[in-house]
Amino acid sequence: MTDTTGYDIADALGLLLRRGTRARLYTHLTEGLGEAVDELTYPVLSGLARTGPLSAADLGREIGLDRTTVTRRADRLETAGLVQRQPDPVDGRATLLTLTHQGHGTVAVTRQRFVTAIEDSLASWPEADARTFARGLRRFVDEGPFAPQRD
Amino acid sequence: MTDTTGYDIADALGLLLRRGTRARLYTHLTEGLGEAVDELTYPVLSGLARTGPLSAADLGREIGLDRTTVTRRADRLETAGLVQRQPDPVDGRATLLTLTHQGHGTVAVTRQRFVTAIEDSLASWPEADARTFARGLRRFVDEGPFAPQRD
DNA sequence: AGGAGAAGCGTGTGCGGCGCACGCTAATCT
DNA sequence: AGATTAGCGTGCGCCGCACACGCTTCTCCT
């Protein structure tokens, strides 16, 4: 019999990467967190959480957006009190984007919601299967064909 | 010790769903297939491949886009010879969007590239592990918290 | 040491994706 | 048959995005 492993994974990933899936996910994760947090601004927020204080240009490189786009999204988040700007003490040209306390809290909430949703869906799995799957997924994503930028 | 399964999966999925990942994937899959096929038009193409001939309105519901957006993307694909319009024989108001022979070919190429990339990245895995992972991923996506629209 | 060029920032502007709203035709329902 | 519903194309307006400009600050070379 022929091996369908690649096709099975392709189907599953295809579904996962669909627009509707992403939209539903964002809607659920950011619900009730204020209108400043949406599918557009969240990557700025979570990028900052990942990297720590960063200039708009650097953050743009990190998340694959133009510097000016990052600036304007950060404007909204700053107005909402989730992000703060401060002059870089080391470089007088640069402005560092930083998460406020509330900003950290917002990221923590969305991340926790994400984890909870995953754990709920894994609740019916034998624990060993769940662990195996988690390890496999991590490996697949980390060394996968299109995951991190290696350049 | 605490269980980190949910966090591991969340991290991996987070990386997978990032903008940059998606962009790199689309770039690779659609390379050299003509400028009509890109991240915007491809969902129309693959949606049609999935469902068969469909009206713009129905296809819009399928892929989560406004009817008019689908119409305009289909215009480009039609110009490029990948999609064809024909009046619905059953409903005089409707226009069915259909893949041309070339359109089917384009979808086949991208899908094959996707499968190949996945299989390449799995080449170093023990075959049993790869199969287990594929089964797990399918299950996770199918019954997962945000996969198919159940409404 | 000082001037040139590079690198940071904000913001004005143009392009393009998106969906609402309009006017139309065809189907359906009473 | 008339009214309502559902399909289509297309003209807007809105907004995300990045390029381009002018400015400040750093860095580097002479």
mmCIF file of C-alpha atoms (C1' of nucleotides) in Angstrom:
data_model
loop_
_atom_site.group_PDB
_atom_site.id
_atom_site.type_symbol
_atom_site.label_atom_id
_atom_site.label_comp_id
_atom_site.label_asym_id
_atom_site.label_seq_id
_atom_site.Cartn_x
_atom_site.Cartn_y
_atom_site.Cartn_z
ATOM 1 C CA MET A 1 0.000 0.000 0.000
ATOM 2 C CA THR A 2 1.102 3.556 -0.616
ATOM 3 C CA ASP A 3 2.238 5.824 2.156
ATOM 4 C CA THR A 4 -0.087 8.724 2.781
ATOM 5 C CA THR A 5 1.802 10.332 5.641
ATOM 6 C CA GLY A 6 2.838 13.427 3.701
ATOM 7 C CA TYR A 7 -0.639 13.947 2.315
ATOM 8 C CA ASP A 8 -2.232 13.541 5.718
ATOM 9 C CA ILE A 9 0.022 16.179 7.190
ATOM 10 C CA ALA A 10 -0.471 18.476 4.218
ATOM 11 C CA ASP A 11 -4.239 18.284 4.591
ATOM 12 C CA ALA A 12 -4.107 18.971 8.288
ATOM 13 C CA LEU A 13 -1.684 21.862 7.951
ATOM 14 C CA GLY A 14 -3.660 23.272 5.063
ATOM 15 C CA LEU A 15 -6.736 23.413 7.227
ATOM 16 C CA LEU A 16 -4.793 24.893 10.105
ATOM 17 C CA LEU A 17 -3.343 27.680 7.998
ATOM 18 C CA ARG A 18 -6.636 28.727 6.462
ATOM 19 C CA ARG A 19 -7.804 32.256 6.927
ATOM 20 C CA GLY A 20 -10.963 31.261 8.749
ATOM 21 C CA THR A 21 -9.038 29.233 11.287
ATOM 22 C CA ARG A 22 -6.749 32.120 12.040
ATOM 23 C CA ALA A 23 -9.626 34.564 12.325
ATOM 24 C CA ARG A 24 -11.528 32.329 14.732
ATOM 25 C CA LEU A 25 -8.432 31.830 16.826
ATOM 26 C CA TYR A 26 -7.683 35.544 17.119
ATOM 27 C CA THR A 27 -11.287 36.329 17.904
ATOM 28 C CA HIS A 28 -11.324 33.859 20.739
ATOM 29 C CA LEU A 29 -7.939 34.781 22.178
ATOM 30 C CA THR A 30 -8.452 38.538 22.201
ATOM 31 C CA GLU A 31 -12.105 38.638 23.170
ATOM 32 C CA GLY A 32 -12.879 41.262 25.756
ATOM 33 C CA LEU A 33 -9.354 42.632 25.916
ATOM 34 C CA GLY A 34 -10.225 45.999 24.426
ATOM 35 C CA GLU A 35 -10.537 47.040 20.840
ATOM 36 C CA ALA A 36 -6.894 48.008 20.561
ATOM 37 C CA VAL A 37 -5.962 44.339 20.590
ATOM 38 C CA ASP A 38 -6.819 42.583 17.367
ATOM 39 C CA GLU A 39 -5.307 40.433 14.676
ATOM 40 C CA LEU A 40 -3.209 43.364 13.512
ATOM 41 C CA THR A 41 -1.854 44.716 16.748
ATOM 42 C CA TYR A 42 -1.381 41.460 18.586
ATOM 43 C CA PRO A 43 1.752 40.426 16.724
ATOM 44 C CA VAL A 44 3.384 43.658 17.885
ATOM 45 C CA LEU A 45 2.407 42.896 21.442
ATOM 46 C CA SER A 46 3.531 39.299 21.437
ATOM 47 C CA GLY A 47 6.668 40.155 19.502
ATOM 48 C CA LEU A 48 7.644 42.562 22.239
ATOM 49 C CA ALA A 49 6.860 39.944 24.863
ATOM 50 C CA ARG A 50 9.138 37.540 23.033
ATOM 51 C CA THR A 51 12.074 39.862 22.493
ATOM 52 C CA GLY A 52 11.893 42.467 25.200
ATOM 53 C CA PRO A 53 12.205 46.214 24.535
ATOM 54 C CA LEU A 54 13.006 46.866 20.907
ATOM 55 C CA SER A 55 13.064 49.685 18.396
ATOM 56 C CA ALA A 56 10.289 49.813 15.833
ATOM 57 C CA ALA A 57 12.745 48.981 13.066
ATOM 58 C CA ASP A 58 14.072 45.911 14.826
ATOM 59 C CA LEU A 59 10.624 44.753 15.788
ATOM 60 C CA GLY A 60 9.548 45.184 12.188
ATOM 61 C CA ARG A 61 12.334 42.889 11.048
ATOM 62 C CA GLU A 62 11.328 40.416 13.733
ATOM 63 C CA ILE A 63 7.700 40.168 12.720
ATOM 64 C CA GLY A 64 8.077 40.828 9.015
ATOM 65 C CA LEU A 65 6.523 44.261 8.751
ATOM 66 C CA ASP A 66 7.608 47.647 7.649
ATOM 67 C CA ARG A 67 8.977 49.916 10.329
ATOM 68 C CA THR A 68 6.235 52.489 9.735
ATOM 69 C CA THR A 69 3.489 49.925 10.081
ATOM 70 C CA VAL A 70 4.897 48.860 13.411
ATOM 71 C CA THR A 71 5.010 52.496 14.507
ATOM 72 C CA ARG A 72 1.347 53.033 13.760
ATOM 73 C CA ARG A 73 0.202 49.823 15.379
ATOM 74 C CA ALA A 74 2.285 50.699 18.404
ATOM 75 C CA ASP A 75 0.544 54.075 18.490
ATOM 76 C CA ARG A 76 -2.750 52.352 19.070
ATOM 77 C CA LEU A 77 -1.339 50.068 21.701
ATOM 78 C CA GLU A 78 0.299 53.021 23.419
ATOM 79 C CA THR A 79 -2.996 54.894 23.519
ATOM 80 C CA ALA A 80 -4.587 51.835 25.087
ATOM 81 C CA GLY A 81 -1.862 51.734 27.706
ATOM 82 C CA LEU A 82 -0.388 48.410 26.639
ATOM 83 C CA VAL A 83 2.836 49.708 25.179
ATOM 84 C CA GLN A 84 5.144 52.463 26.257
ATOM 85 C CA ARG A 85 7.834 54.397 24.420
ATOM 86 C CA GLN A 86 11.071 55.471 25.971
ATOM 87 C CA PRO A 87 14.213 56.892 24.489
ATOM 88 C CA ASP A 88 16.958 54.357 24.150
ATOM 89 C CA PRO A 89 19.481 55.242 26.863
ATOM 90 C CA VAL A 90 22.263 53.983 24.659
ATOM 91 C CA ASP A 91 21.253 55.397 21.285
ATOM 92 C CA GLY A 92 19.820 58.886 21.103
ATOM 93 C CA ARG A 93 18.121 58.274 17.772
ATOM 94 C CA ALA A 94 16.233 55.200 18.839
ATOM 95 C CA THR A 95 12.926 54.879 20.682
ATOM 96 C CA LEU A 96 12.365 51.657 22.513
ATOM 97 C CA LEU A 97 8.953 50.033 22.518
ATOM 98 C CA THR A 98 8.209 48.363 25.821
ATOM 99 C CA LEU A 99 5.281 46.448 27.238
ATOM 100 C CA THR A 100 3.577 48.098 30.170
ATOM 101 C CA HIS A 101 2.437 46.061 33.108
ATOM 102 C CA GLN A 102 -0.990 45.903 31.522
ATOM 103 C CA GLY A 103 0.573 44.900 28.228
ATOM 104 C CA HIS A 104 2.336 41.980 29.834
ATOM 105 C CA GLY A 105 -0.941 41.023 31.450
ATOM 106 C CA THR A 106 -2.763 41.046 28.127
ATOM 107 C CA VAL A 107 -0.185 38.799 26.522
ATOM 108 C CA ALA A 108 -0.328 36.477 29.506
ATOM 109 C CA VAL A 109 -4.103 36.214 29.171
ATOM 110 C CA THR A 110 -4.060 35.394 25.480
ATOM 111 C CA ARG A 111 -1.275 32.890 25.903
ATOM 112 C CA GLN A 112 -3.082 31.216 28.752
ATOM 113 C CA ARG A 113 -6.267 31.040 26.709
ATOM 114 C CA PHE A 114 -4.351 29.432 23.896
ATOM 115 C CA VAL A 115 -2.767 26.852 26.158
ATOM 116 C CA THR A 116 -6.086 26.128 27.832
ATOM 117 C CA ALA A 117 -7.832 25.597 24.529
ATOM 118 C CA ILE A 118 -5.109 23.188 23.481
ATOM 119 C CA GLU A 119 -5.195 21.299 26.747
ATOM 120 C CA ASP A 120 -8.972 21.030 26.621
ATOM 121 C CA SER A 121 -8.802 19.503 23.196
ATOM 122 C CA LEU A 122 -6.143 17.094 24.410
ATOM 123 C CA ALA A 123 -8.114 16.093 27.470
ATOM 124 C CA SER A 124 -9.470 12.962 25.850
ATOM 125 C CA TRP A 125 -6.040 11.814 24.737
ATOM 126 C CA PRO A 126 -3.959 9.308 26.634
ATOM 127 C CA GLU A 127 -1.295 11.383 28.308
ATOM 128 C CA ALA A 128 1.537 9.549 26.646
ATOM 129 C CA ASP A 129 0.037 10.256 23.215
ATOM 130 C CA ALA A 130 -0.303 13.915 24.011
ATOM 131 C CA ARG A 131 3.307 14.158 25.089
ATOM 132 C CA THR A 132 4.494 12.310 22.039
ATOM 133 C CA PHE A 133 2.475 14.570 19.806
ATOM 134 C CA ALA A 134 3.825 17.679 21.488
ATOM 135 C CA ARG A 135 7.395 16.498 21.033
ATOM 136 C CA GLY A 136 6.745 15.597 17.418
ATOM 137 C CA LEU A 137 5.129 18.908 16.634
ATOM 138 C CA ARG A 138 7.946 20.853 18.183
ATOM 139 C CA ARG A 139 10.476 18.909 16.224
ATOM 140 C CA PHE A 140 8.540 19.252 13.005
ATOM 141 C CA VAL A 141 8.128 22.981 13.399
ATOM 142 C CA ASP A 142 11.667 23.636 14.548
ATOM 143 C CA GLU A 143 13.421 21.751 11.807
ATOM 144 C CA GLY A 144 10.591 22.044 9.340
ATOM 145 C CA PRO A 145 10.834 23.374 5.822
ATOM 146 C CA PHE A 146 9.463 26.829 6.467
ATOM 147 C CA ALA A 147 9.604 27.666 10.104
ATOM 148 C CA PRO A 148 12.213 30.036 11.429
ATOM 149 C CA GLN A 149 14.194 32.369 9.297
ATOM 150 C CA ARG A 150 17.641 30.914 9.105
ATOM 151 C CA ASP A 151 19.152 33.916 7.383
ATOM 152 C CA MET B 1 7.231 18.063 37.825
ATOM 153 C CA THR B 2 4.828 20.216 35.907
ATOM 154 C CA ASP B 3 3.391 19.209 32.573
ATOM 155 C CA THR B 4 4.503 21.428 29.745
ATOM 156 C CA THR B 5 2.653 19.690 26.911
ATOM 157 C CA GLY B 6 0.164 22.495 26.332
ATOM 158 C CA TYR B 7 2.876 25.130 26.352
ATOM 159 C CA ASP B 8 5.053 23.166 23.979
ATOM 160 C CA ILE B 9 2.225 22.860 21.486
ATOM 161 C CA ALA B 10 1.271 26.491 21.913
ATOM 162 C CA ASP B 11 4.803 27.599 21.143
ATOM 163 C CA ALA B 12 5.034 25.413 18.085
ATOM 164 C CA LEU B 13 1.653 26.459 16.733
ATOM 165 C CA GLY B 14 2.403 30.081 17.454
ATOM 166 C CA LEU B 15 5.490 29.886 15.319
ATOM 167 C CA LEU B 16 3.636 28.025 12.597
ATOM 168 C CA LEU B 17 0.883 30.612 12.412
ATOM 169 C CA ARG B 18 3.185 33.591 12.214
ATOM 170 C CA ARG B 19 2.951 35.878 9.260
ATOM 171 C CA GLY B 20 6.507 35.250 8.138
ATOM 172 C CA THR B 21 5.989 31.511 8.069
ATOM 173 C CA ARG B 22 2.921 31.846 5.925
ATOM 174 C CA ALA B 23 4.594 34.263 3.566
ATOM 175 C CA ARG B 24 7.604 32.008 3.080
ATOM 176 C CA LEU B 25 5.348 29.039 2.480
ATOM 177 C CA TYR B 26 3.269 30.791 -0.168
ATOM 178 C CA THR B 27 6.361 32.147 -1.852
ATOM 179 C CA HIS B 28 7.828 28.696 -2.151
ATOM 180 C CA LEU B 29 4.642 26.952 -3.230
ATOM 181 C CA THR B 30 3.640 29.422 -5.923
ATOM 182 C CA GLU B 31 7.078 30.227 -7.295
ATOM 183 C CA GLY B 32 7.203 30.359 -11.061
ATOM 184 C CA LEU B 33 3.508 29.710 -11.536
ATOM 185 C CA GLY B 34 2.735 33.130 -12.951
ATOM 186 C CA GLU B 35 2.041 36.364 -11.196
ATOM 187 C CA ALA B 36 -1.695 35.732 -11.036
ATOM 188 C CA VAL B 37 -1.118 33.108 -8.367
ATOM 189 C CA ASP B 38 -0.179 34.572 -5.027
ATOM 190 C CA GLU B 39 -1.168 34.535 -1.397
ATOM 191 C CA LEU B 40 -4.398 36.309 -2.232
ATOM 192 C CA THR B 41 -5.608 34.389 -5.245
ATOM 193 C CA TYR B 42 -4.457 30.947 -4.210
ATOM 194 C CA PRO B 43 -7.219 30.375 -1.663
ATOM 195 C CA VAL B 44 -9.756 30.933 -4.437
ATOM 196 C CA LEU B 45 -7.984 28.394 -6.583
ATOM 197 C CA SER B 46 -7.614 25.760 -3.916
ATOM 198 C CA GLY B 47 -11.100 26.394 -2.630
ATOM 199 C CA LEU B 48 -12.461 25.600 -6.057
ATOM 200 C CA ALA B 49 -10.303 22.504 -6.224
ATOM 201 C CA ARG B 50 -11.742 21.396 -2.904
ATOM 202 C CA THR B 51 -15.382 22.065 -3.647
ATOM 203 C CA GLY B 52 -15.790 21.874 -7.387
ATOM 204 C CA PRO B 53 -17.639 24.515 -9.433
ATOM 205 C CA LEU B 54 -19.202 27.093 -7.181
ATOM 206 C CA SER B 55 -20.745 30.530 -7.351
ATOM 207 C CA ALA B 56 -18.710 33.457 -6.085
ATOM 208 C CA ALA B 57 -21.069 33.898 -3.155
ATOM 209 C CA ASP B 58 -20.816 30.273 -2.064
ATOM 210 C CA LEU B 59 -17.074 30.232 -2.499
ATOM 211 C CA GLY B 60 -16.855 33.384 -0.437
ATOM 212 C CA ARG B 61 -18.674 31.691 2.394
ATOM 213 C CA GLU B 62 -16.379 28.710 2.051
ATOM 214 C CA ILE B 63 -13.137 30.665 2.340
ATOM 215 C CA GLY B 64 -14.367 33.470 4.560
ATOM 216 C CA LEU B 65 -14.324 36.354 2.120
ATOM 217 C CA ASP B 66 -16.808 38.792 0.767
ATOM 218 C CA ARG B 67 -18.486 37.804 -2.457
ATOM 219 C CA THR B 68 -17.111 40.842 -4.278
ATOM 220 C CA THR B 69 -13.578 40.102 -3.205
ATOM 221 C CA VAL B 70 -13.879 36.618 -4.604
ATOM 222 C CA THR B 71 -15.208 38.044 -7.857
ATOM 223 C CA ARG B 72 -12.219 40.314 -8.291
ATOM 224 C CA ARG B 73 -9.661 37.684 -7.416
ATOM 225 C CA ALA B 74 -11.383 35.325 -9.807
ATOM 226 C CA ASP B 75 -11.109 38.013 -12.492
ATOM 227 C CA ARG B 76 -7.346 37.843 -12.277
ATOM 228 C CA LEU B 77 -7.313 34.086 -12.322
ATOM 229 C CA GLU B 78 -9.652 34.085 -15.282
ATOM 230 C CA THR B 79 -7.382 36.451 -17.203
ATOM 231 C CA ALA B 80 -4.496 34.108 -16.473
ATOM 232 C CA GLY B 81 -6.505 31.179 -17.796
ATOM 233 C CA LEU B 82 -6.721 29.306 -14.529
ATOM 234 C CA VAL B 83 -10.392 29.852 -13.856
ATOM 235 C CA GLN B 84 -13.380 29.899 -16.128
ATOM 236 C CA ARG B 85 -16.857 31.306 -15.717
ATOM 237 C CA GLN B 86 -19.952 29.634 -17.005
ATOM 238 C CA PRO B 87 -23.597 30.321 -16.408
ATOM 239 C CA ASP B 88 -25.151 27.922 -13.980
ATOM 240 C CA PRO B 89 -27.310 25.607 -16.094
ATOM 241 C CA VAL B 90 -29.732 25.245 -13.224
ATOM 242 C CA ASP B 91 -29.919 28.830 -11.970
ATOM 243 C CA GLY B 92 -29.997 31.628 -14.484
ATOM 244 C CA ARG B 93 -28.782 34.232 -12.015
ATOM 245 C CA ALA B 94 -25.714 32.366 -10.933
ATOM 246 C CA THR B 95 -22.285 32.210 -12.539
ATOM 247 C CA LEU B 96 -20.218 29.181 -11.719
ATOM 248 C CA LEU B 97 -16.502 29.506 -11.170
ATOM 249 C CA THR B 98 -14.635 26.492 -12.485
ATOM 250 C CA LEU B 99 -11.011 25.487 -12.648
ATOM 251 C CA THR B 100 -9.625 25.150 -16.121
ATOM 252 C CA HIS B 101 -7.321 22.301 -16.999
ATOM 253 C CA GLN B 102 -4.414 24.620 -16.335
ATOM 254 C CA GLY B 103 -5.973 25.669 -13.055
ATOM 255 C CA HIS B 104 -6.168 22.089 -11.889
ATOM 256 C CA GLY B 105 -2.563 21.668 -12.905
ATOM 257 C CA THR B 106 -1.477 24.677 -10.886
ATOM 258 C CA VAL B 107 -3.209 23.407 -7.778
ATOM 259 C CA ALA B 108 -1.680 19.979 -8.309
ATOM 260 C CA VAL B 109 1.780 21.505 -8.523
ATOM 261 C CA THR B 110 1.438 23.541 -5.347
ATOM 262 C CA ARG B 111 -0.039 20.650 -3.448
ATOM 263 C CA GLN B 112 2.732 18.355 -4.589
ATOM 264 C CA ARG B 113 5.341 20.895 -3.569
ATOM 265 C CA PHE B 114 3.763 21.103 -0.161
ATOM 266 C CA VAL B 115 3.737 17.345 0.292
ATOM 267 C CA THR B 116 7.298 17.062 -0.945
ATOM 268 C CA ALA B 117 8.532 19.722 1.452
ATOM 269 C CA ILE B 118 6.853 17.901 4.308
ATOM 270 C CA GLU B 119 8.222 14.532 3.309
ATOM 271 C CA ASP B 120 11.713 15.957 2.943
ATOM 272 C CA SER B 121 11.581 17.315 6.431
ATOM 273 C CA LEU B 122 10.348 13.959 7.698
ATOM 274 C CA ALA B 123 13.041 12.035 5.907
ATOM 275 C CA SER B 124 15.216 11.798 8.974
ATOM 276 C CA TRP B 125 12.379 10.504 11.146
ATOM 277 C CA PRO B 126 11.818 6.858 11.886
ATOM 278 C CA GLU B 127 8.882 5.906 9.741
ATOM 279 C CA ALA B 128 6.770 4.813 12.680
ATOM 280 C CA ASP B 129 7.261 8.193 14.326
ATOM 281 C CA ALA B 130 6.255 10.013 11.180
ATOM 282 C CA ARG B 131 3.067 7.998 10.870
ATOM 283 C CA THR B 132 2.221 8.502 14.501
ATOM 284 C CA PHE B 133 2.784 12.213 14.160
ATOM 285 C CA ALA B 134 0.611 12.405 11.066
ATOM 286 C CA ARG B 135 -2.227 10.590 12.810
ATOM 287 C CA GLY B 136 -1.881 12.810 15.855
ATOM 288 C CA LEU B 137 -1.858 15.992 13.834
ATOM 289 C CA ARG B 138 -4.919 14.997 11.879
ATOM 290 C CA ARG B 139 -6.768 14.163 15.025
ATOM 291 C CA PHE B 140 -5.694 17.363 16.721
ATOM 292 C CA VAL B 141 -6.725 19.517 13.802
ATOM 293 C CA ASP B 142 -9.978 17.719 13.155
ATOM 294 C CA GLU B 143 -11.297 17.770 16.673
ATOM 295 C CA GLY B 144 -9.279 20.762 17.721
ATOM 296 C CA PRO B 145 -10.598 23.895 19.335
ATOM 297 C CA PHE B 146 -10.601 26.106 16.268
ATOM 298 C CA ALA B 147 -10.407 24.041 13.162
ATOM 299 C CA PRO B 148 -13.471 23.534 11.013
ATOM 300 C CA GLN B 149 -16.491 25.696 11.190
ATOM 301 C CA ARG B 150 -19.113 23.670 12.919
ATOM 302 C CA ASP B 151 -21.877 26.136 12.253
ATOM 303 C "C1'" DA C 1 38.471 67.206 15.187
ATOM 304 C "C1'" DG C 2 35.238 67.689 11.878
ATOM 305 C "C1'" DG C 3 32.587 66.562 7.944
ATOM 306 C "C1'" DA C 4 30.216 62.781 5.304
ATOM 307 C "C1'" DG C 5 27.377 59.145 5.268
ATOM 308 C "C1'" DA C 6 24.615 55.842 7.636
ATOM 309 C "C1'" DA C 7 20.781 54.847 10.675
ATOM 310 C "C1'" DG C 8 17.117 56.062 13.556
ATOM 311 C "C1'" DC C 9 12.407 58.506 13.916
ATOM 312 C "C1'" DG C 10 7.712 60.541 12.467
ATOM 313 C "C1'" DT C 11 4.530 61.606 8.876
ATOM 314 C "C1'" DG C 12 2.528 62.665 4.013
ATOM 315 C "C1'" DT C 13 1.098 60.207 0.153
ATOM 316 C "C1'" DG C 14 -0.117 56.674 -3.193
ATOM 317 C "C1'" DC C 15 -1.466 51.937 -4.084
ATOM 318 C "C1'" DG C 16 -4.156 48.133 -3.324
ATOM 319 C "C1'" DG C 17 -7.375 44.866 -0.689
ATOM 320 C "C1'" DC C 18 -11.721 44.753 1.175
ATOM 321 C "C1'" DG C 19 -16.679 45.091 1.764
ATOM 322 C "C1'" DC C 20 -20.938 47.965 1.632
ATOM 323 C "C1'" DA C 21 -24.431 49.797 -1.302
ATOM 324 C "C1'" DC C 22 -26.552 50.437 -5.584
ATOM 325 C "C1'" DG C 23 -29.013 48.933 -9.769
ATOM 326 C "C1'" DC C 24 -30.030 45.118 -12.326
ATOM 327 C "C1'" DT C 25 -31.883 40.330 -13.671
ATOM 328 C "C1'" DA C 26 -33.691 35.871 -12.502
ATOM 329 C "C1'" DA C 27 -36.019 32.701 -9.332
ATOM 330 C "C1'" DT C 28 -39.319 31.761 -5.810
ATOM 331 C "C1'" DC C 29 -43.312 32.267 -3.043
ATOM 332 C "C1'" DT C 30 -48.202 33.644 -2.092
ATOM 333 C "C1'" DA D 1 -49.101 37.948 -11.585
ATOM 334 C "C1'" DG D 2 -46.914 40.702 -8.136
ATOM 335 C "C1'" DA D 3 -43.759 40.805 -4.372
ATOM 336 C "C1'" DT D 4 -39.846 39.192 -2.210
ATOM 337 C "C1'" DT D 5 -35.595 36.957 -2.287
ATOM 338 C "C1'" DA D 6 -31.056 35.897 -4.126
ATOM 339 C "C1'" DG D 7 -27.721 36.163 -7.529
ATOM 340 C "C1'" DC D 8 -24.384 39.277 -10.353
ATOM 341 C "C1'" DG D 9 -21.165 43.344 -11.498
ATOM 342 C "C1'" DT D 10 -19.300 47.701 -10.110
ATOM 343 C "C1'" DG D 11 -18.690 52.433 -7.890
ATOM 344 C "C1'" DC D 12 -17.355 54.094 -3.832
ATOM 345 C "C1'" DG D 13 -15.014 54.797 0.851
ATOM 346 C "C1'" DC D 14 -12.078 52.903 4.427
ATOM 347 C "C1'" DC D 15 -7.898 51.272 5.923
ATOM 348 C "C1'" DG D 16 -3.422 48.593 5.971
ATOM 349 C "C1'" DC D 17 0.859 48.962 4.040
ATOM 350 C "C1'" DA D 18 5.271 50.708 2.586
ATOM 351 C "C1'" DC D 19 7.939 54.235 0.070
ATOM 352 C "C1'" DA D 20 9.742 58.810 0.271
ATOM 353 C "C1'" DC D 21 10.798 62.984 2.512
ATOM 354 C "C1'" DG D 22 12.950 65.867 6.108
ATOM 355 C "C1'" DC D 23 14.859 65.752 10.409
ATOM 356 C "C1'" DT D 24 18.114 64.283 14.314
ATOM 357 C "C1'" DT D 25 21.829 61.493 16.067
ATOM 358 C "C1'" DC D 26 25.787 58.249 15.589
ATOM 359 C "C1'" DT D 27 29.688 56.488 13.396
ATOM 360 C "C1'" DC D 28 33.500 56.422 10.728
ATOM 361 C "C1'" DC D 29 37.209 58.107 7.925
ATOM 362 C "C1'" DT D 30 40.496 61.426 6.851
#
